[in-house]
CSV table of C-alpha atoms in Angstrom, one decimal:
chain,number,residue,atom,x,y,z
U,356,MET,CA,145.2,111.2,110.6
U,357,THR,CA,141.9,110.3,112.3
U,358,SER,CA,140.2,113.3,110.9
U,359,LYS,CA,141.3,112.5,107.3
U,360,LEU,CA,140.1,108.9,107.8
U,361,ARG,CA,136.7,110.1,109.1
U,362,LYS,CA,136.4,112.5,106.1
U,363,LYS,CA,137.2,109.6,103.7
U,364,VAL,CA,134.6,107.4,105.3
U,365,VAL,CA,131.9,110.1,105.1
U,366,SER,CA,132.8,111.0,101.5
U,367,GLY,CA,132.6,107.3,100.6
U,368,ARG,CA,129.2,107.0,102.2
U,369,VAL,CA,127.9,110.2,100.5
U,370,SER,CA,129.2,108.9,97.1
U,371,GLY,CA,127.5,105.5,97.7
U,372,GLN,CA,124.2,107.3,98.5
U,373,PHE,CA,124.5,109.4,95.4
U,374,GLN,CA,125.1,106.3,93.2
U,375,LYS,CA,122.1,104.6,94.9
U,376,ILE,CA,119.9,107.6,94.2
U,377,VAL,CA,121.0,107.7,90.5
U,378,LYS,CA,120.4,104.0,90.0
U,379,THR,CA,117.1,104.2,91.8
U,380,SER,CA,115.9,107.1,89.6
U,381,TRP,CA,116.6,105.1,86.4
U,382,SER,CA,114.9,102.0,87.9
U,383,ILE,CA,111.8,104.0,88.9
U,384,LEU,CA,111.6,105.4,85.3
U,385,LEU,CA,111.9,101.9,83.8
U,386,LEU,CA,109.2,100.5,86.2
U,387,VAL,CA,106.8,103.4,85.5
U,388,LEU,CA,107.2,103.0,81.8
U,389,PHE,CA,106.8,99.3,81.8
U,390,ALA,CA,103.7,98.9,83.9
U,391,PRO,CA,101.3,101.0,81.7
U,392,PHE,CA,102.7,99.5,78.5
U,393,SER,CA,102.0,95.9,79.7
U,394,THR,CA,98.4,97.0,80.4
U,395,THR,CA,97.7,98.5,77.0
U,396,ALA,CA,99.7,96.2,74.8
U,397,ALA,CA,98.0,93.0,75.8
U,398,LEU,CA,94.7,91.8,74.5
U,399,GLY,CA,92.5,90.0,77.0
U,400,ALA,CA,90.7,90.4,80.3
U,401,HIS,CA,92.7,92.4,82.9
U,402,ALA,CA,92.5,92.2,86.7
U,403,TYR,CA,94.3,94.5,89.1
U,404,ARG,CA,95.6,94.1,92.6
U,405,THR,CA,97.6,97.3,92.7
U,406,VAL,CA,96.7,99.4,95.8
U,407,SER,CA,97.9,97.3,98.8
U,408,THR,CA,99.4,93.9,98.1
U,409,MET,CA,102.6,92.2,99.1
U,410,SER,CA,102.1,89.6,96.4
U,411,PRO,CA,104.2,91.0,93.5
U,412,ARG,CA,107.5,89.5,94.4
U,413,PRO,CA,106.2,86.1,95.6
U,414,MET,CA,103.9,85.7,92.5
U,415,ALA,CA,106.5,87.0,90.1
U,416,MET,CA,108.5,83.9,91.2
U,417,GLY,CA,105.5,81.7,90.5
U,418,GLY,CA,104.4,81.5,94.1
U,419,ALA,CA,107.6,79.5,94.9
U,420,PHE,CA,108.2,81.6,98.0
U,421,VAL,CA,108.0,79.3,101.1
U,422,SER,CA,111.8,79.2,101.4
U,423,VAL,CA,112.6,82.7,100.2
U,424,LYS,CA,113.5,85.4,102.7
U,425,ASP,CA,111.7,88.7,102.6
U,426,ASP,CA,110.4,91.4,105.0
U,427,LEU,CA,106.7,92.0,105.1
U,428,ALA,CA,105.8,89.6,102.3
U,429,ALA,CA,107.2,86.7,104.3
U,430,LEU,CA,104.5,87.3,107.0
U,431,ILE,CA,101.8,86.0,104.7
U,432,TRP,CA,103.9,83.1,103.2
U,433,ASN,CA,106.4,81.7,105.7
U,434,PRO,CA,106.9,83.8,108.9
U,435,ALA,CA,110.1,81.9,109.6
U,436,ALA,CA,111.6,83.7,106.5
U,437,PHE,CA,110.6,87.1,107.8
U,438,ILE,CA,114.1,88.6,108.0
U,439,LEU,CA,114.8,92.4,107.9
U,440,TYR,CA,118.6,92.7,107.9
U,441,GLN,CA,121.5,90.7,106.6
U,442,LYS,CA,123.6,91.7,109.6
U,443,ASP,CA,122.6,91.8,113.3
U,444,VAL,CA,120.6,94.9,114.2
U,445,SER,CA,119.3,95.4,117.7
U,446,HIS,CA,116.4,97.5,118.8
U,447,ARG,CA,115.5,98.9,115.4
U,448,LEU,CA,111.9,100.1,114.9
U,449,SER,CA,110.8,100.8,111.3
U,450,VAL,CA,107.6,102.2,109.8
U,451,HIS,CA,106.4,101.2,106.4
U,452,ILE,CA,104.4,103.7,104.4
U,453,ASN,CA,102.0,103.0,101.4
U,454,PRO,CA,101.2,106.2,99.4
U,455,VAL,CA,98.8,104.5,96.9
U,456,ILE,CA,95.7,103.8,99.0
U,457,PRO,CA,95.3,107.3,100.5
U,458,ALA,CA,96.0,108.8,97.1
U,459,ALA,CA,93.4,106.6,95.4
U,460,LEU,CA,90.8,107.3,98.1
U,461,LEU,CA,91.4,111.0,98.4
U,462,HIS,CA,91.2,111.3,94.6
U,463,LYS,CA,87.4,110.7,94.9
U,464,ASP,CA,84.9,112.9,96.6
U,465,HIS,CA,84.3,112.3,100.3
U,466,GLN,CA,81.2,113.3,102.2
U,467,ASN,CA,82.6,113.7,105.7
U,468,VAL,CA,85.7,114.1,107.9
U,469,GLY,CA,85.6,110.4,108.8
U,470,ASP,CA,86.2,109.3,105.2
U,471,PHE,CA,89.1,111.7,105.0
U,472,LEU,CA,90.7,110.4,108.2
U,473,ALA,CA,90.1,106.8,107.2
U,474,ALA,CA,92.0,107.5,103.9
U,475,LEU,CA,94.9,109.0,105.8
U,476,GLY,CA,95.0,106.1,108.2
U,477,THR,CA,95.6,103.6,105.4
U,478,THR,CA,99.0,105.3,104.8
U,479,LEU,CA,100.4,103.1,107.5
U,480,ARG,CA,101.3,99.8,105.8
U,481,GLY,CA,103.2,98.1,108.6
U,482,ILE,CA,105.5,98.3,111.6
U,483,THR,CA,108.6,96.2,112.2
U,484,TYR,CA,110.9,95.7,115.1
U,485,SER,CA,114.3,94.0,114.8
U,486,HIS,CA,116.4,92.4,117.5
U,487,SER,CA,119.6,90.6,117.1
U,488,TRP,CA,117.9,87.2,117.0
U,489,ALA,CA,114.2,88.0,116.3
U,490,GLU,CA,111.9,90.2,114.3
U,491,LEU,CA,108.3,91.3,115.0
U,492,GLY,CA,106.1,92.7,112.3
U,493,LEU,CA,102.6,94.1,111.8
U,494,LEU,CA,101.2,94.1,108.3
U,495,LEU,CA,98.0,96.2,107.6
U,496,TRP,CA,95.5,96.4,104.7
U,497,GLU,CA,96.7,93.4,102.7
U,498,GLU,CA,94.7,93.1,99.5
U,499,PRO,CA,93.8,89.5,98.7
U,500,PHE,CA,93.6,87.9,95.3
U,501,TYR,CA,90.1,86.8,96.1
U,502,ASN,CA,87.7,89.7,95.4
U,503,PRO,CA,84.4,88.7,93.7
U,504,ALA,CA,83.3,92.4,93.7
U,505,ALA,CA,86.4,93.6,91.8
U,506,PRO,CA,85.4,94.7,88.2
U,507,VAL,CA,87.2,93.1,85.3
U,508,ASP,CA,89.0,95.6,83.2
U,509,GLY,CA,88.4,98.2,85.9
U,510,PRO,CA,90.7,101.2,86.8
U,511,PHE,CA,94.3,100.5,87.4
U,512,PHE,CA,94.1,101.9,90.9
U,513,ASP,CA,90.8,101.0,92.7
U,514,ALA,CA,90.7,101.3,96.5
U,515,ASP,CA,87.0,101.4,97.0
U,516,ASP,CA,86.8,98.0,98.7
U,517,ILE,CA,90.1,98.0,100.6
U,518,LEU,CA,88.7,99.2,104.0
U,519,ASN,CA,86.1,96.4,104.1
U,520,HIS,CA,88.1,93.7,102.2
U,521,CYS,CA,91.6,93.2,103.6
U,522,ILE,CA,93.8,91.1,105.9
U,523,HIS,CA,95.8,92.3,108.9
U,524,THR,CA,98.7,90.2,110.2
U,525,LEU,CA,100.8,90.2,113.3
U,526,GLY,CA,103.8,87.9,113.3
U,527,PHE,CA,107.3,87.1,114.6
U,528,ARG,CA,110.4,85.2,113.7
U,529,ALA,CA,112.9,83.7,116.1
U,530,ARG,CA,116.3,82.4,115.1
U,531,LEU,CA,117.1,79.4,117.2
U,532,ALA,CA,120.5,78.8,115.6
U,533,SER,CA,122.4,80.0,112.6
U,534,THR,CA,120.6,77.4,110.4
U,535,VAL,CA,117.2,77.2,112.0
U,536,SER,CA,114.4,79.8,112.3
U,537,LEU,CA,110.8,79.5,113.5
U,538,GLY,CA,107.9,81.9,112.9
U,539,SER,CA,104.2,82.3,113.5
U,540,THR,CA,101.5,84.8,112.5
U,541,ALA,CA,98.0,85.7,113.7
U,542,ASN,CA,95.7,86.9,110.9
U,543,LEU,CA,92.5,89.0,111.0
U,544,TYR,CA,90.4,88.6,107.9
U,545,ARG,CA,87.7,91.1,106.9
U,546,ILE,CA,86.5,89.7,103.6
U,547,ARG,CA,83.5,90.3,101.5
U,548,ASN,CA,82.3,87.0,100.0
U,549,GLU,CA,80.5,86.3,96.7
U,550,ARG,CA,77.1,86.9,98.4
U,551,GLY,CA,78.2,90.4,99.4
U,552,LYS,CA,78.4,89.7,103.1
U,553,THR,CA,81.4,90.7,105.1
U,554,VAL,CA,83.1,87.8,107.0
U,555,LEU,CA,85.2,88.7,110.0
U,556,ALA,CA,87.4,85.8,111.2
U,557,GLY,CA,90.8,84.9,112.4
U,558,GLY,CA,93.5,82.4,111.4
U,559,THR,CA,97.1,81.4,112.0
U,560,ASN,CA,100.2,80.5,110.0
U,561,TYR,CA,103.4,78.7,111.2
U,562,GLY,CA,106.7,78.3,109.5
U,563,VAL,CA,110.2,76.7,109.7
U,564,LEU,CA,113.2,77.8,107.7
U,565,LEU,CA,116.3,75.6,107.5
U,566,LYS,CA,119.8,76.1,106.0
U,567,PRO,CA,121.2,72.6,105.6
U,568,ALA,CA,124.1,73.8,103.4
U,569,ARG,CA,125.7,77.0,102.0
U,570,GLY,CA,123.5,78.5,99.2
U,571,LEU,CA,120.6,76.2,100.0
U,572,GLU,CA,117.5,76.9,102.1
U,573,VAL,CA,114.4,74.7,102.9
U,574,GLY,CA,111.1,76.1,104.2
U,575,LEU,CA,107.9,74.6,105.5
U,576,ALA,CA,104.7,76.6,106.1
U,577,TYR,CA,101.4,75.6,107.6
U,578,PHE,CA,98.2,77.6,106.8
U,579,ASP,CA,95.1,77.5,109.0
U,580,PHE,CA,92.3,79.5,107.4
U,581,PRO,CA,88.9,80.1,109.0
U,582,SER,CA,86.4,77.5,107.8
U,583,SER,CA,84.2,80.2,106.2
U,584,LEU,CA,87.3,81.3,104.1
U,585,ALA,CA,88.9,78.0,103.4
U,586,GLN,CA,89.3,78.8,99.7
U,587,LEU,CA,90.6,82.3,100.2
U,588,ARG,CA,94.1,81.8,98.8
U,589,TRP,CA,93.4,78.7,96.7
U,590,GLU,CA,92.8,79.8,93.1
U,591,MET,CA,96.1,81.6,92.3
U,592,GLU,CA,98.3,81.0,95.3
U,593,GLY,CA,97.4,77.3,95.6
U,594,LEU,CA,97.2,77.4,99.4
U,595,LYS,CA,94.7,75.1,101.1
U,596,ASP,CA,93.3,75.3,104.6
U,597,GLU,CA,95.2,73.1,107.1
U,598,SER,CA,97.9,72.3,104.5
U,599,VAL,CA,101.7,72.0,104.9
U,600,ASN,CA,103.6,73.5,102.0
U,601,ALA,CA,107.3,72.9,101.3
U,602,GLY,CA,109.9,75.0,99.4
U,603,ILE,CA,113.5,74.8,98.5
U,604,SER,CA,115.6,77.7,97.2
U,605,PHE,CA,119.1,77.6,95.7
U,606,TYR,CA,121.5,80.6,95.7
U,607,PRO,CA,124.3,80.1,93.2
U,608,ASP,CA,125.6,83.6,94.0
U,609,GLY,CA,124.6,86.6,96.0
U,610,SER,CA,122.4,88.0,93.2
U,611,THR,CA,120.4,84.9,92.0
U,612,ILE,CA,117.6,82.8,93.5
U,613,VAL,CA,116.2,79.6,92.0
U,614,ALA,CA,113.2,78.3,93.9
U,615,MET,CA,110.6,75.5,93.8
U,616,ASP,CA,107.6,74.9,96.0
U,617,LEU,CA,105.3,71.9,96.5
U,618,ARG,CA,101.8,72.7,97.6
U,619,ASP,CA,100.0,70.5,100.2
U,620,ALA,CA,103.2,68.4,100.7
U,621,ALA,CA,101.6,66.3,103.4
U,622,GLY,CA,98.4,65.6,101.5
U,623,GLU,CA,97.1,62.1,100.9
U,624,GLU,CA,96.6,62.6,97.1
U,625,LYS,CA,99.3,61.7,94.7
U,626,ILE,CA,101.7,64.4,93.8
U,627,ASP,CA,100.6,66.0,90.5
U,628,TRP,CA,102.4,68.5,88.3
U,629,ASN,CA,100.0,71.2,89.2
U,630,ARG,CA,101.2,71.2,92.8
U,631,PHE,CA,104.6,72.4,91.9
U,632,ARG,CA,105.7,76.1,91.6
U,633,PHE,CA,108.9,77.4,90.0
U,634,GLY,CA,110.6,80.8,90.4
U,635,PHE,CA,113.7,82.7,89.4
U,636,GLU,CA,115.1,86.0,90.5
U,637,ARG,CA,118.2,87.9,89.4
U,638,THR,CA,119.3,91.3,90.9
U,639,PHE,CA,121.3,93.8,88.9
U,640,TRP,CA,123.3,96.8,90.2
U,641,GLU,CA,122.1,95.9,93.8
U,642,CYS,CA,118.8,97.7,93.1
U,643,LEU,CA,116.8,96.2,90.2
U,644,SER,CA,115.5,92.7,90.3
U,645,LEU,CA,114.1,90.6,87.3
U,646,ARG,CA,111.8,87.7,88.2
U,647,LEU,CA,110.2,84.9,86.3
U,648,GLY,CA,108.0,82.0,87.3
U,649,TYR,CA,105.5,79.3,86.2
U,650,PHE,CA,102.6,77.5,87.9
U,651,GLN,CA,99.2,76.1,87.1
U,652,ALA,CA,96.2,77.9,88.6
U,653,GLU,CA,93.4,76.0,90.3
U,654,PRO,CA,90.9,74.5,89.9
U,655,LYS,CA,91.1,74.2,86.1
U,656,GLU,CA,94.9,73.8,85.9
U,657,ARG,CA,95.3,76.9,83.7
U,658,ASP,CA,99.0,77.7,82.8
U,659,VAL,CA,100.3,80.9,84.4
U,660,TYR,CA,103.5,82.6,83.4
U,661,SER,CA,104.8,85.3,85.6
U,662,PHE,CA,107.1,88.3,84.9
U,663,GLY,CA,108.2,90.9,87.4
U,664,LEU,CA,110.4,93.8,88.1
U,665,GLY,CA,111.5,95.0,91.6
U,666,LEU,CA,113.2,98.1,92.7
U,667,LEU,CA,115.2,97.5,95.9
U,668,GLY,CA,115.4,100.5,98.2
U,669,GLY,CA,115.7,99.1,101.7
U,670,ASN,CA,115.3,101.4,104.7
U,671,ILE,CA,115.8,105.0,103.6
U,672,ARG,CA,118.0,105.5,106.7
U,673,ASP,CA,120.4,102.8,105.4
U,674,TRP,CA,121.0,104.2,101.9
U,675,GLY,CA,124.7,104.1,101.1
U,676,ILE,CA,125.4,101.3,103.6
U,677,PRO,CA,126.0,98.2,101.5
U,678,HIS,CA,124.2,94.9,102.3
U,679,CYS,CA,122.4,96.4,105.3
U,680,HIS,CA,118.8,95.8,104.5
U,681,LEU,CA,117.9,92.4,103.2
U,682,SER,CA,115.4,92.8,100.3
U,683,SER,CA,112.9,95.6,101.0
U,684,CYS,CA,111.6,97.1,97.8
U,685,LEU,CA,110.5,100.6,97.0
U,686,ALA,CA,108.4,99.2,94.2
U,687,ASN,CA,107.4,95.9,92.7
U,688,TYR,CA,105.4,95.2,89.5
U,689,THR,CA,104.3,91.7,88.3
U,690,LEU,CA,102.4,90.6,85.3
U,691,LEU,CA,100.7,87.2,85.4
U,692,VAL,CA,99.6,85.7,82.1
U,693,GLU,CA,96.9,83.1,82.7
U,694,GLU,CA,96.0,80.9,79.7
U,695,GLY,CA,93.5,78.1,79.2
U,696,ASP,CA,90.2,77.1,77.5
U,697,GLY,CA,91.1,79.3,74.5
U,698,ASP,CA,91.2,82.6,76.5
U,699,ARG,CA,93.7,84.7,78.3
U,700,ARG,CA,93.6,86.8,81.5
U,701,PHE,CA,96.2,89.2,82.7
U,702,TRP,CA,96.8,90.0,86.4
U,703,HIS,CA,98.6,93.2,87.3
U,704,LEU,CA,100.2,93.4,90.7
U,705,LEU,CA,101.9,96.5,92.0
U,706,TYR,CA,103.0,97.9,95.3
U,707,LEU,CA,104.9,101.0,96.3
U,708,LYS,CA,106.3,101.2,99.8
U,709,PHE,CA,108.7,103.4,101.8
U,710,CYS,CA,110.4,102.3,105.0
U,711,LEU,CA,111.4,104.9,107.6
């Protein structure tokens, strides 16, 4: 009897893994076909952040992400929302791999062994550790929106600047109660400014995530940037130095998120329309997410409409185990359409990541 039951469980898990692989394959095909089409079909200037960014999911939801839970992406938005698993998991170490940077760097000619080793080193995207009531995460090689040296209408994959123009983040989240979480991050910025000089500086983020009612979550995030990089995340993400940002997200069911953010919620200026962010996410078949959003980019208050697709994969070791991993994606693609002053600009955001 026990043997038959064990075989049935194993068979069910294998069947679940097979179904997940089939759905994943179709989703990858859809994502691969969609991304190049959006690049070639649209007329206007194109900008690319496609080699090492965690921004696709947050920005696809219009940047309304302060109260939305995620894995590595939450470290740079609200560390209190940095949550890896839906159920308690103790002493779990995971490694996150990015194949895009090394592939882009190794595609070009290298003069010495050091360049080759540096390219291979960028494969490591992050390391996370999960305990029953806390998570610890290290995020490496984050590609910021701000990049004055990036060419307009350049190649889709361009990793030339990533080694000298990136952000590294170490953060943690602690769950104080079932409805309260706190988080903090320390950030190391290595940024090349508009004068071509490299700025090396540090900063911190702090966050709170509350769950006042079922299906409702509220987040607060404080950003402290180095004074020399105070405008680093201002133009598209709307994040000011020493600002408190608030967010609220509503979950009408297990597959839908409706979110809204207010930038600089504690600011002395009156609350204008351009300080709000709106986002929506719907997940289909437990593996493919559709995202929409709207916001106004600074400082000219240009309208930005966002569209995104996400392929949920979770930890490869957990495939076939339903609802184990929270929201880790194998791939995310986002298209931002920025309009104003009679012209149009398209931002393409992409990341590929595997978790082991």
